[in-house]
Amino acid sequence: MILNLITPLHRSGMLAKIKASIPNEPDIKWIVVISHDREILMKEAEQLNIPYVTCRWADIPANIHLKTNRGIKEMQPGFFQGLDDDTLFHPGSYKAFKEHGASYKLIIGEQELKAGGKRPAQKPAHCYTDGAQALIHSDLLKTVTIGSYTEHPQADCEFLLRCWEQCKPEEILIHKSPISYYNWLR
């Protein structure tokens, strides 16, 4: 079972910091998705020896969901977690994956905010839950995809709610520890 981290890359200059935050473990796969026309991002990834996949969509905010869904197609069986290009990987994520991945399909944890404080681990709620607060089993992603942020600004929460609805109560863990950071590099 693999922990698949997906980064729909848009910003340059932060890949080295993100890479340094991800543990070098054989059961972690980092999937970086770059728009086909962003040569500077491809060169940056290549210089850092970071594999990436490309997509045909323009590199605009309206296409973030398409890039993420493209990354999901590259996943190996296991879990998915979004890793934005403006934050670091949280070590609590890997710990939760190792300790609870065999028992649950959806693990929702706390999120540490750069300014201090935390978002709580809870059933996803609009304006209170970020998409990176969840580890989502690949089985759920066979029927659920993330929608457009331009059509629905809370698309990540809607995505998590659809994953929640696909699970039996015993397949969900509300993990009362942090598993992600929010905008840590901004």
N, CA, C and O of each residue as an XYZ file, in Angstrom:
744
protein
N       0.855     -1.174      0.000
C       0.000      0.000      0.000
C       0.902      1.239      0.000
O       1.901      1.298      0.716
N       0.526      2.222     -0.817
C       1.323      3.426     -1.040
C       0.576      4.667     -0.543
O      -0.647      4.751     -0.651
N       1.323      5.621     -0.001
C       0.793      6.949      0.268
C       1.166      7.807     -0.931
O       2.333      8.156     -1.112
N       0.174      8.149     -1.754
C       0.356      8.942     -2.967
C       0.127     10.416     -2.635
O      -0.973     10.802     -2.240
N       1.143     11.220     -2.790
C       1.046     12.660     -2.588
C       0.955     13.306     -3.957
O       1.794     13.050     -4.821
N      -0.056     14.142     -4.164
C      -0.249     14.751     -5.478
C      -0.132     16.265     -5.374
O      -0.830     16.910     -4.591
N       0.773     16.818     -6.185
C       0.999     18.260     -6.233
C       0.684     18.763     -7.634
O       1.422     18.479     -8.577
N      -0.425     19.520     -7.778
C      -0.687     20.177     -9.063
C       0.168     21.448     -9.123
O      -0.262     22.510     -8.673
N       1.366     21.337     -9.673
C       2.367     22.393     -9.588
C       2.008     23.609    -10.432
O       1.661     23.490    -11.607
N       2.098     24.772     -9.814
C       1.871     26.050    -10.492
C       2.990     27.042    -10.152
O       3.477     27.753    -11.031
N       3.393     27.089     -8.885
C       4.396     28.045     -8.417
C       5.796     27.468     -8.566
O       6.007     26.271     -8.370
N       6.739     28.315     -8.908
C       8.129     27.862     -8.978
C       8.866     28.328     -7.729
O       8.414     29.220     -7.011
N      10.016     27.698     -7.491
C      10.886     28.122     -6.404
C      10.679     27.436     -5.071
O      11.428     27.694     -4.129
N       9.683     26.570     -4.962
C       9.419     25.930     -3.671
C       9.618     24.416     -3.690
O       9.556     23.770     -2.644
N       9.853     23.856     -4.858
C       9.958     22.397     -4.974
C      11.044     21.796     -4.083
O      10.839     20.727     -3.508
N      12.179     22.450     -3.960
C      13.274     21.911     -3.147
C      12.845     21.797     -1.687
O      13.149     20.801     -1.030
N      12.148     22.797     -1.177
C      11.683     22.758      0.215
C      10.633     21.675      0.410
O      10.639     20.967      1.417
N       9.734     21.550     -0.555
C       8.703     20.511     -0.444
C       9.361     19.140     -0.476
O       9.047     18.275      0.342
N      10.269     18.943     -1.417
C      10.963     17.659     -1.536
C      11.683     17.302     -0.234
O      11.625     16.157      0.214
N      12.352     18.269      0.365
C      13.096     18.023      1.612
C      12.178     17.637      2.763
O      12.623     16.993      3.714
N      10.897     18.020      2.696
C       9.965     17.703      3.780
C       9.364     16.301      3.668
O       8.781     15.803      4.631
N       9.499     15.665      2.510
C       8.905     14.340      2.291
C       9.909     13.266      2.680
O      11.021     13.242      2.151
N       9.535     12.371      3.602
C      10.472     11.312      3.990
C      10.816     10.401      2.810
O       9.976     10.139      1.950
N      12.029      9.935      2.782
C      12.477      9.016      1.742
C      12.079      7.596      2.147
O      12.895      6.823      2.651
N      10.831      7.281      1.919
C      10.273      5.972      2.282
C       9.765      5.272      1.024
O       9.213      5.923      0.136
N       9.945      3.949      0.937
C       9.528      3.238     -0.276
C       8.013      3.205     -0.488
O       7.552      2.912     -1.591
N       7.234      3.501      0.557
C       5.775      3.472      0.412
C       5.176      4.873      0.272
O       3.985      5.067      0.514
N       5.996      5.839     -0.116
C       5.508      7.176     -0.462
C       5.829      7.427     -1.929
O       6.968      7.260     -2.364
N       4.807      7.830     -2.691
C       4.984      8.188     -4.098
C       4.501      9.623     -4.268
O       3.339      9.934     -4.007
N       5.397     10.481     -4.705
C       5.053     11.880     -4.944
C       4.776     12.060     -6.425
O       5.634     11.793     -7.267
N       3.573     12.515     -6.733
C       3.155     12.721     -8.115
C       3.001     14.230     -8.345
O       2.078     14.862     -7.830
N       3.909     14.778     -9.116
C       3.873     16.196     -9.457
C       3.278     16.315    -10.857
O       3.726     15.651    -11.791
N       2.267     17.164    -10.990
C       1.599     17.350    -12.279
C       1.869     18.766    -12.771
O       1.603     19.743    -12.071
N       2.405     18.864    -13.995
C       2.790     20.147    -14.579
C       2.088     20.319    -15.924
O       2.030     19.391    -16.731
N       1.557     21.515    -16.151
C       0.961     21.815    -17.458
C       2.031     21.737    -18.541
O       3.169     22.162    -18.338
N       1.654     21.191    -19.688
C       2.596     20.926    -20.790
C       3.354     22.157    -21.264
O       4.431     22.032    -21.849
N       2.810     23.337    -21.022
C       3.443     24.552    -21.519
C       4.299     25.276    -20.479
O       4.738     26.399    -20.730
N       4.546     24.666    -19.324
C       5.322     25.307    -18.261
C       6.737     24.727    -18.207
O       7.095     24.007    -17.275
N       7.519     25.055    -19.213
C       8.880     24.523    -19.316
C       9.740     24.872    -18.108
O      10.578     24.067    -17.702
N       9.554     26.043    -17.531
C      10.364     26.439    -16.382
C      10.128     25.491    -15.200
O      11.060     25.165    -14.465
N       8.882     25.055    -15.025
C       8.574     24.123    -13.937
C       9.155     22.741    -14.221
O       9.640     22.067    -13.313
N       9.105     22.324    -15.478
C       9.691     21.035    -15.844
C      11.201     21.046    -15.595
O      11.753     20.079    -15.068
N      11.861     22.131    -15.972
C      13.310     22.239    -15.755
C      13.640     22.223    -14.265
O      14.608     21.592    -13.841
N      12.827     22.921    -13.480
C      13.046     22.936    -12.032
C      12.923     21.529    -11.454
O      13.757     21.113    -10.650
N      11.896     20.804    -11.857
C      11.702     19.429    -11.380
C      12.868     18.542    -11.816
O      13.369     17.739    -11.029
N      13.291     18.686    -13.047
C      14.405     17.878    -13.557
C      15.705     18.175    -12.816
O      16.465     17.254    -12.517
N      15.973     19.445    -12.514
C      17.185     19.807    -11.788
C      17.200     19.211    -10.383
O      18.263     18.913     -9.839
N      16.019     19.039     -9.804
C      15.902     18.476     -8.462
C      15.687     16.962     -8.482
O      15.493     16.339     -7.439
N      15.725     16.375     -9.693
C      15.506     14.935     -9.863
C      14.141     14.499     -9.315
O      14.024     13.477     -8.639
N      13.121     15.295     -9.620
C      11.750     15.003     -9.201
C      10.970     14.554    -10.429
O      10.804     15.331    -11.369
N      10.487     13.310    -10.439
C       9.674     12.877    -11.575
C       8.362     13.671    -11.622
O       7.858     14.122    -10.593
N       7.832     13.828    -12.814
C       6.567     14.543    -12.965
C       5.811     13.976    -14.162
O       6.373     13.295    -15.020
N       4.521     14.282    -14.186
C       3.694     13.966    -15.343
C       3.164     15.299    -15.871
O       3.032     16.269    -15.124
N       2.866     15.330    -17.155
C       2.329     16.549    -17.737
C       0.859     16.361    -18.085
O       0.356     15.243    -18.200
N       0.201     17.486    -18.244
C      -1.189     17.474    -18.685
C      -1.341     18.523    -19.773
O      -0.494     19.404    -19.915
N      -2.385     18.432    -20.518
C      -2.578     19.312    -21.674
C      -3.276     20.625    -21.333
O      -3.425     21.482    -22.204
N      -3.705     20.800    -20.094
C      -4.474     21.978    -19.731
C      -3.574     23.157    -19.413
O      -2.468     22.992    -18.898
N      -4.060     24.344    -19.723
C      -3.327     25.571    -19.413
C      -3.135     25.688    -17.906
O      -3.947     25.194    -17.124
N      -2.067     26.336    -17.516
C      -1.728     26.480    -16.102
C      -2.438     27.691    -15.506
O      -1.833     28.734    -15.262
N      -3.744     27.521    -15.278
C      -4.569     28.565    -14.684
C      -5.333     27.968    -13.514
O      -5.560     26.759    -13.474
N      -5.733     28.809    -12.555
C      -6.448     28.269    -11.377
C      -7.687     27.435    -11.719
O      -8.031     26.508    -10.986
N      -8.343     27.753    -12.805
C      -9.547     27.012    -13.189
C      -9.258     25.546    -13.507
O     -10.180     24.732    -13.558
N      -7.986     25.203    -13.721
C      -7.641     23.828    -14.103
C      -6.974     23.020    -12.989
O      -6.513     21.906    -13.237
N      -6.915     23.548    -11.790
C      -6.272     22.822    -10.687
C      -6.921     21.454    -10.494
O      -6.221     20.462    -10.290
N      -8.226     21.393    -10.556
C      -8.906     20.111    -10.353
C      -8.556     19.108    -11.451
O      -8.443     17.911    -11.185
N      -8.386     19.589    -12.676
C      -8.011     18.692    -13.776
C      -6.612     18.120    -13.553
O      -6.364     16.940    -13.802
N      -5.705     18.974    -13.080
C      -4.347     18.515    -12.795
C      -4.350     17.495    -11.654
O      -3.643     16.490    -11.713
N      -5.144     17.756    -10.623
C      -5.225     16.812     -9.492
C      -5.810     15.487     -9.950
O      -5.285     14.428     -9.607
N      -6.885     15.532    -10.718
C      -7.484     14.292    -11.221
C      -6.525     13.546    -12.147
O      -6.551     12.316    -12.199
N      -5.679     14.273    -12.877
C      -4.648     13.633    -13.705
C      -3.655     12.886    -12.815
O      -3.243     11.773    -13.141
N      -3.276     13.485    -11.710
C      -2.392     12.827    -10.755
C      -3.024     11.586    -10.148
O      -2.349     10.579     -9.933
N      -4.313     11.661     -9.874
C      -5.027     10.509     -9.304
C      -4.945      9.313    -10.255
O      -4.862      8.170     -9.806
N      -4.968      9.570    -11.559
C      -4.861      8.469    -12.526
C      -3.504      7.778    -12.462
O      -3.376      6.632    -12.893
N      -2.490      8.455    -11.930
C      -1.137      7.899    -11.826
C      -0.899      7.170    -10.493
O       0.168      6.596    -10.276
N      -1.888      7.200     -9.617
C      -1.714      6.622     -8.280
C      -1.530      5.115     -8.310
O      -1.980      4.421     -9.222
N      -0.856      4.644     -7.285
C      -0.808      3.217     -7.006
C      -1.824      2.937     -5.912
O      -2.214      3.863     -5.201
N      -2.273      1.686     -5.748
C      -3.240      1.384     -4.691
C      -2.713      1.831     -3.325
O      -1.547      1.628     -2.986
N      -3.592      2.433     -2.574
C      -3.232      2.933     -1.254
C      -4.053      4.151     -0.920
O      -5.279      4.133     -1.029
N      -3.380      5.212     -0.512
C      -4.058      6.437     -0.096
C      -3.587      7.632     -0.914
O      -2.468      7.659     -1.427
N      -4.472      8.617     -1.021
C      -4.205      9.891     -1.684
C      -4.223     11.002     -0.645
O      -5.072     11.028      0.246
N      -3.266     11.924     -0.778
C      -3.319     13.177     -0.041
C      -2.816     14.280     -0.958
O      -1.786     14.135     -1.616
N      -3.549     15.373     -0.994
C      -3.115     16.521     -1.766
C      -1.996     17.248     -1.038
O      -2.064     17.463      0.172
N      -0.972     17.621     -1.783
C       0.156     18.379     -1.240
C       0.340     19.598     -2.137
O       0.999     19.524     -3.174
N      -0.249     20.717     -1.729
C      -0.184     21.929     -2.538
C       1.250     22.389     -2.736
O       2.146     22.011     -1.982
N       1.454     23.208     -3.756
C       2.796     23.683     -4.081
C       3.228     24.880     -3.239
O       4.228     25.527     -3.549
N       2.485     25.178     -2.182
C       2.863     26.262     -1.271
C       2.933     25.792      0.182
O       2.781     26.580      1.115
N       3.163     24.500      0.347
C       3.216     23.981      1.712
C       4.213     22.835      1.810
O       4.782     22.400      0.808
N       4.412     22.363      3.012
C       5.322     21.254      3.277
C       4.522     20.015      3.645
O       3.371     20.106      4.071
N       5.147     18.859      3.474
C       4.542     17.603      3.911
C       4.611     17.542      5.435
O       5.641     17.861      6.029
N       3.517     17.135      6.058
C       3.454     17.021      7.522
C       3.813     15.598      7.938
O       3.216     14.649      7.429
N       4.777     15.422      8.854
C       5.169     14.075      9.268
C       4.037     13.279      9.911
O       4.066     12.049      9.901
N       3.047     13.963     10.468
C       1.900     13.268     11.066
C       1.083     12.502     10.043
O       0.394     11.540     10.382
N       1.160     12.931      8.783
C       0.436     12.245      7.719
C       0.980     10.830      7.526
O       0.220      9.864      7.460
N       2.289     10.725      7.438
C       2.894      9.400      7.240
C       2.645      8.506      8.449
O       2.392      7.310      8.303
N       2.715      9.082      9.622
C       2.463      8.315     10.842
C       1.021      7.777     10.856
O       0.799      6.609     11.175
N       0.042      8.632     10.509
C      -1.364      8.196     10.465
C      -1.565      7.120      9.399
O      -2.287      6.148      9.619
N      -0.923      7.298      8.248
C      -0.997      6.315      7.172
C      -0.485      4.951      7.644
O      -1.135      3.931      7.413
N       0.664      4.929      8.296
C       1.258      3.666      8.752
C       0.433      3.012      9.855
O       0.252      1.794      9.861
N      -0.060      3.813     10.780
C      -0.782      3.269     11.935
C      -2.217      2.879     11.621
O      -2.731      1.930     12.214
N      -2.876      3.575     10.714
C      -4.319      3.384     10.526
C      -4.751      3.026      9.109
O      -5.922      2.723      8.883
N      -3.831      3.055      8.154
C      -4.195      2.829      6.760
C      -4.824      1.478      6.480
O      -5.681      1.369      5.603
N      -4.424      0.462      7.197
C      -4.973     -0.878      6.958
C      -6.402     -1.025      7.490
O      -7.099     -1.973      7.128
N      -6.841     -0.107      8.337
C      -8.137     -0.253      9.008
C      -9.220      0.701      8.509
O     -10.398      0.487      8.797
N      -8.854      1.742      7.771
C      -9.823      2.770      7.382
C      -9.690      3.120      5.902
O      -8.659      2.870      5.276
N     -10.765      3.707      5.355
C     -10.743      4.207      3.980
C     -10.645      5.728      3.925
O     -10.273      6.296      2.898
N     -10.977      6.379      5.027
C     -10.928      7.837      5.087
C     -10.413      8.236      6.458
O     -11.022      7.926      7.482
N      -9.284      8.928      6.464
C      -8.679      9.406      7.708
C      -8.644     10.924      7.630
O      -7.997     11.492      6.750
N      -9.338     11.578      8.548
C      -9.377     13.036      8.566
C      -8.668     13.507      9.826
O      -9.034     13.137     10.942
N      -7.645     14.331      9.626
C      -6.861     14.817     10.747
C      -6.932     16.324     10.891
O      -7.578     17.017     10.106
N      -6.254     16.808     11.911
C      -6.156     18.246     12.129
C      -5.193     18.851     11.113
O      -4.411     18.144     10.478
N      -5.265     20.166     10.974
C      -4.363     20.885     10.076
C      -3.752     22.055     10.827
O      -4.462     22.863     11.425
N      -2.418     22.139     10.791
C      -1.714     23.233     11.444
C      -1.690     24.458     10.532
O      -1.362     24.368      9.349
N      -2.044     25.596     11.109
C      -2.059     26.854     10.377
C      -0.750     27.599     10.635
O      -0.248     27.596     11.759
N      -0.204     28.228      9.615
C       1.079     28.920      9.734
C       1.028     30.021     10.797
O       2.003     30.234     11.518
N      -0.083     30.705     10.891
C      -0.230     31.797     11.852
C      -0.471     31.291     13.274
O      -0.602     32.085     14.206
N      -0.530     29.980     13.437
C      -0.828     29.399     14.744
C      -2.241     28.855     14.764
O      -3.093     29.288     13.989
N      -2.483     27.924     15.632
C      -3.797     27.313     15.725
C      -3.928     26.131     14.784
O      -3.012     25.798     14.032
N      -5.096     25.507     14.848
C      -5.342     24.318     14.048
C      -6.779     24.299     13.561
O      -7.689     24.819     14.208
N      -6.956     23.679     12.393
C      -8.301     23.320     11.955
C      -8.596     21.974     12.600
O      -7.726     21.105     12.647
N      -9.811     21.795     13.096
C     -10.107     20.537     13.787
C     -10.306     19.368     12.830
O     -10.651     19.542     11.661
N     -10.081     18.184     13.361
C     -10.436     16.956     12.651
C     -11.923     16.743     12.891
O     -12.361     16.629     14.036
N     -12.691     16.690     11.822
C     -14.146     16.573     11.942
C     -14.726     16.125     10.609
O     -14.019     16.053      9.604
N     -16.017     15.826     10.610
C     -16.691     15.595      9.334
C     -16.487     16.853      8.495
O     -16.640     17.961      9.010
N     -16.144     16.709      7.211
C     -15.901     17.897      6.382
C     -17.049     18.899      6.446
O     -18.221     18.531      6.368
N     -16.688     20.176      6.590
C     -17.664     21.253      6.658
C     -17.145     22.433      5.843
O     -15.974     22.798      5.944
N     -18.016     23.023      5.041
C     -17.635     24.170      4.220
C     -17.037     25.283      5.079
O     -17.540     25.599      6.158
N     -15.965     25.859      4.579
C     -15.230     26.951      5.217
C     -14.445     26.512      6.458
O     -13.785     27.342      7.083
N     -14.499     25.249      6.822
C     -13.799     24.771      8.012
C     -12.865     23.594      7.732
O     -12.046     23.245      8.582
N     -12.974     22.983      6.560
C     -12.170     21.806      6.259
C     -11.418     22.033      4.951
O     -12.000     22.464      3.956
N     -10.131     21.740      4.963
C      -9.292     21.852      3.775
C      -9.079     20.455      3.203
O      -9.033     19.474      3.945
N      -8.950     20.370      1.896
C      -8.783     19.073      1.248
C      -7.593     18.280      1.731
O      -7.628     17.049      1.715
N      -6.529     18.958      2.167
C      -5.318     18.262      2.622
C      -5.479     17.632      4.000
O      -4.566     16.957      4.475
N      -6.607     17.835      4.642
C      -6.832     17.252      5.963
C      -7.205     15.781      5.902
O      -7.442     15.167      6.942
N      -7.264     15.203      4.716
C      -7.722     13.824      4.594
C      -6.728     12.945      3.859
O      -6.039     13.374      2.933
N      -6.679     11.715      4.300
C      -6.039     10.625      3.573
C      -7.192      9.802      3.026
O      -8.042      9.337      3.785
N      -7.225      9.620      1.716
C      -8.371      9.002      1.049
C      -7.917      7.737      0.348
O      -6.986      7.768     -0.457
N      -8.567      6.628      0.649
C      -8.201      5.347      0.042
C      -8.505      5.375     -1.454
O      -9.512      5.935     -1.889
N      -7.627      4.766     -2.220
C      -7.764      4.765     -3.682
C      -9.059      4.103     -4.152
O      -9.546      4.431     -5.234
N      -9.624      3.194     -3.386
C     -10.904      2.584     -3.769
C     -12.005      3.637     -3.911
O     -12.872      3.521     -4.778
N     -11.969      4.658     -3.064
C     -12.993      5.709     -3.129
C     -12.845      6.553     -4.388
O     -13.819      7.127     -4.875
N     -11.632      6.626     -4.909
C     -11.369      7.496     -6.053
C     -11.743      6.853     -7.385
O     -11.544      7.448     -8.444
N     -12.277      5.654     -7.331
C     -12.783      5.018     -8.538
C     -14.104      5.648     -8.967
O     -14.467      5.602    -10.142
N     -14.827      6.242     -8.001
C     -16.135      6.829     -8.298
C     -16.229      8.306     -7.941
O     -17.222      8.952     -8.275
N     -15.223      8.855     -7.269
C     -15.268     10.246     -6.823
C     -14.072     11.000     -7.410
O     -12.940     10.525     -7.330
N     -14.320     12.166     -7.994
C     -13.244     13.038     -8.474
C     -13.458     14.427     -7.879
O     -14.540     14.747     -7.387
N     -12.427     15.230     -7.932
C     -12.540     16.599     -7.415
C     -13.073     17.502     -8.524
O     -12.688     17.382     -9.687
N     -13.967     18.406     -8.135
C     -14.585     19.306     -9.096
C     -13.846     20.627     -9.217
O     -12.816     20.843     -8.579
N     -14.386     21.496    -10.040
C     -13.780     22.785    -10.367
C     -13.936     23.799     -9.233
O     -15.024     23.983     -8.688
N     -12.815     24.458     -8.889
C     -12.851     25.514     -7.879
C     -13.513     26.778     -8.408
O     -14.038     27.569     -7.624
N     -13.498     26.983     -9.711
C     -14.155     28.171    -10.250
C     -15.673     28.007    -10.265
O     -16.412     28.988    -10.174
N     -16.127     26.775    -10.380
C     -17.565     26.521    -10.318
C     -18.050     26.402     -8.882
O     -19.185     26.759     -8.568
N     -17.182     25.896     -8.016
C     -17.528     25.747     -6.602
C     -16.272     26.016     -5.777
O     -15.396     25.155     -5.700
N     -16.168     27.191     -5.159
C     -14.952     27.564     -4.437
C     -14.560     26.585     -3.327
O     -13.411     26.585     -2.886
N     -15.474     25.777     -2.885
C     -15.199     24.800     -1.832
C     -15.170     23.385     -2.417
O     -15.640     22.437     -1.788
N     -14.622     23.256     -3.610
C     -14.611     21.960     -4.302
C     -13.891     20.882     -3.504
O     -14.278     19.715     -3.555
N     -12.844     21.257     -2.766
C     -12.135     20.237     -1.987
C     -13.018     19.695     -0.862
O     -12.987     18.498     -0.575
N     -13.795     20.552     -0.233
C     -14.713     20.087      0.813
C     -15.822     19.214      0.213
O     -16.191     18.189      0.786
N     -16.346     19.627     -0.939
C     -17.362     18.810     -1.614
C     -16.803     17.427     -1.948
O     -17.485     16.416     -1.783
N     -15.578     17.394     -2.412
C     -14.884     16.151     -2.714
C     -14.801     15.266     -1.465
O     -15.105     14.074     -1.520
N     -14.392     15.856     -0.350
C     -14.296     15.095      0.902
C     -15.663     14.611      1.371
O     -15.785     13.496      1.878
N     -16.681     15.431      1.207
C     -18.031     15.010      1.600
C     -18.519     13.829      0.753
O     -19.177     12.924      1.267
N     -18.194     13.840     -0.550
C     -18.581     12.699     -1.392
C     -17.814     11.439     -0.984
O     -18.370     10.341     -1.017
N     -16.557     11.586     -0.604
C     -15.791     10.437     -0.094
C     -16.407      9.938      1.206
O     -16.542      8.732      1.412
N     -16.777     10.857      2.071
C     -17.411     10.515      3.363
C     -18.672      9.697      3.121
O     -18.903      8.692      3.794
N     -19.490     10.126      2.157
C     -20.750      9.446      1.857
C     -20.536      8.042      1.306
O     -21.420      7.194      1.429
N     -19.386      7.780      0.704
C     -19.079      6.453      0.153
C     -18.636      5.457      1.226
O     -18.554      4.256      0.969
N     -18.353      5.963      2.425
C     -17.814      5.110      3.491
C     -18.883      4.694      4.493
O     -19.845      5.420      4.746
N     -18.688      3.521      5.047
C     -19.460      3.102      6.225
C     -18.838      3.804      7.424
O     -17.652      4.131      7.389
N     -19.603      4.045      8.480
C     -19.043      4.757      9.645
C     -17.764      4.120     10.192
O     -16.866      4.835     10.638
N     -17.669      2.818     10.165
C     -16.485      2.143     10.706
C     -15.261      2.256      9.786
O     -14.163      1.847     10.162
N     -15.449      2.804      8.593
C     -14.336      2.994      7.661
C     -13.720      4.394      7.748
O     -12.783      4.711      7.016
N     -14.252      5.226      8.648
C     -13.799      6.613      8.796
C     -13.121      6.782     10.152
O     -13.633      6.339     11.180
N     -11.959      7.433     10.129
C     -11.261      7.767     11.362
C     -11.134      9.282     11.456
O     -10.592      9.926     10.558
N     -11.637      9.844     12.550
C     -11.388     11.245     12.881
C     -10.149     11.220     13.772
O     -10.215     10.864     14.949
N      -9.031     11.600     13.189
C      -7.714     11.488     13.823
C      -7.399     12.810     14.527
O      -7.194     13.827     13.865
N      -7.360     12.804     15.826
C      -7.214     14.034     16.617
C      -5.755     14.491     16.734
O      -5.305     14.907     17.801
N      -5.036     14.405     15.627
C      -3.658     14.897     15.549
C      -3.460     15.528     14.176
O      -4.167     15.179     13.231
N      -2.511     16.451     14.054
C      -2.260     17.092     12.754
C      -1.686     16.119     11.724
O      -0.823     15.296     12.030
N      -2.189     16.240     10.495
C      -1.646     15.459      9.378
C      -1.299     16.352      8.188
O      -0.846     15.861      7.153
N      -1.510     17.667      8.332
C      -1.172     18.568      7.227
C      -0.899     19.973      7.744
O      -1.309     20.360      8.838
N      -0.186     20.717      6.899
C       0.038     22.146      7.108
C      -0.807     22.893      6.082
O      -1.160     22.342      5.040
N      -1.129     24.148      6.382
C      -1.874     24.975      5.435
C      -1.007     26.138      4.977
O      -0.573     26.950      5.795
N      -0.753     26.224      3.679
C      -0.011     27.321      3.058
C       1.285     27.656      3.817
O       1.580     28.826      4.064
N       2.029     26.654      4.170
C       3.193     26.807      5.040
C       4.335     27.605      4.409
O       5.158     28.164      5.134
N       4.404     27.672      3.086
C       5.514     28.360      2.421
C       5.160     29.749      1.899
O       5.971     30.376      1.217
N       3.995     30.222      2.200
C       3.611     31.564      1.723
C       4.078     32.612      2.686
O       3.852     33.801      2.462
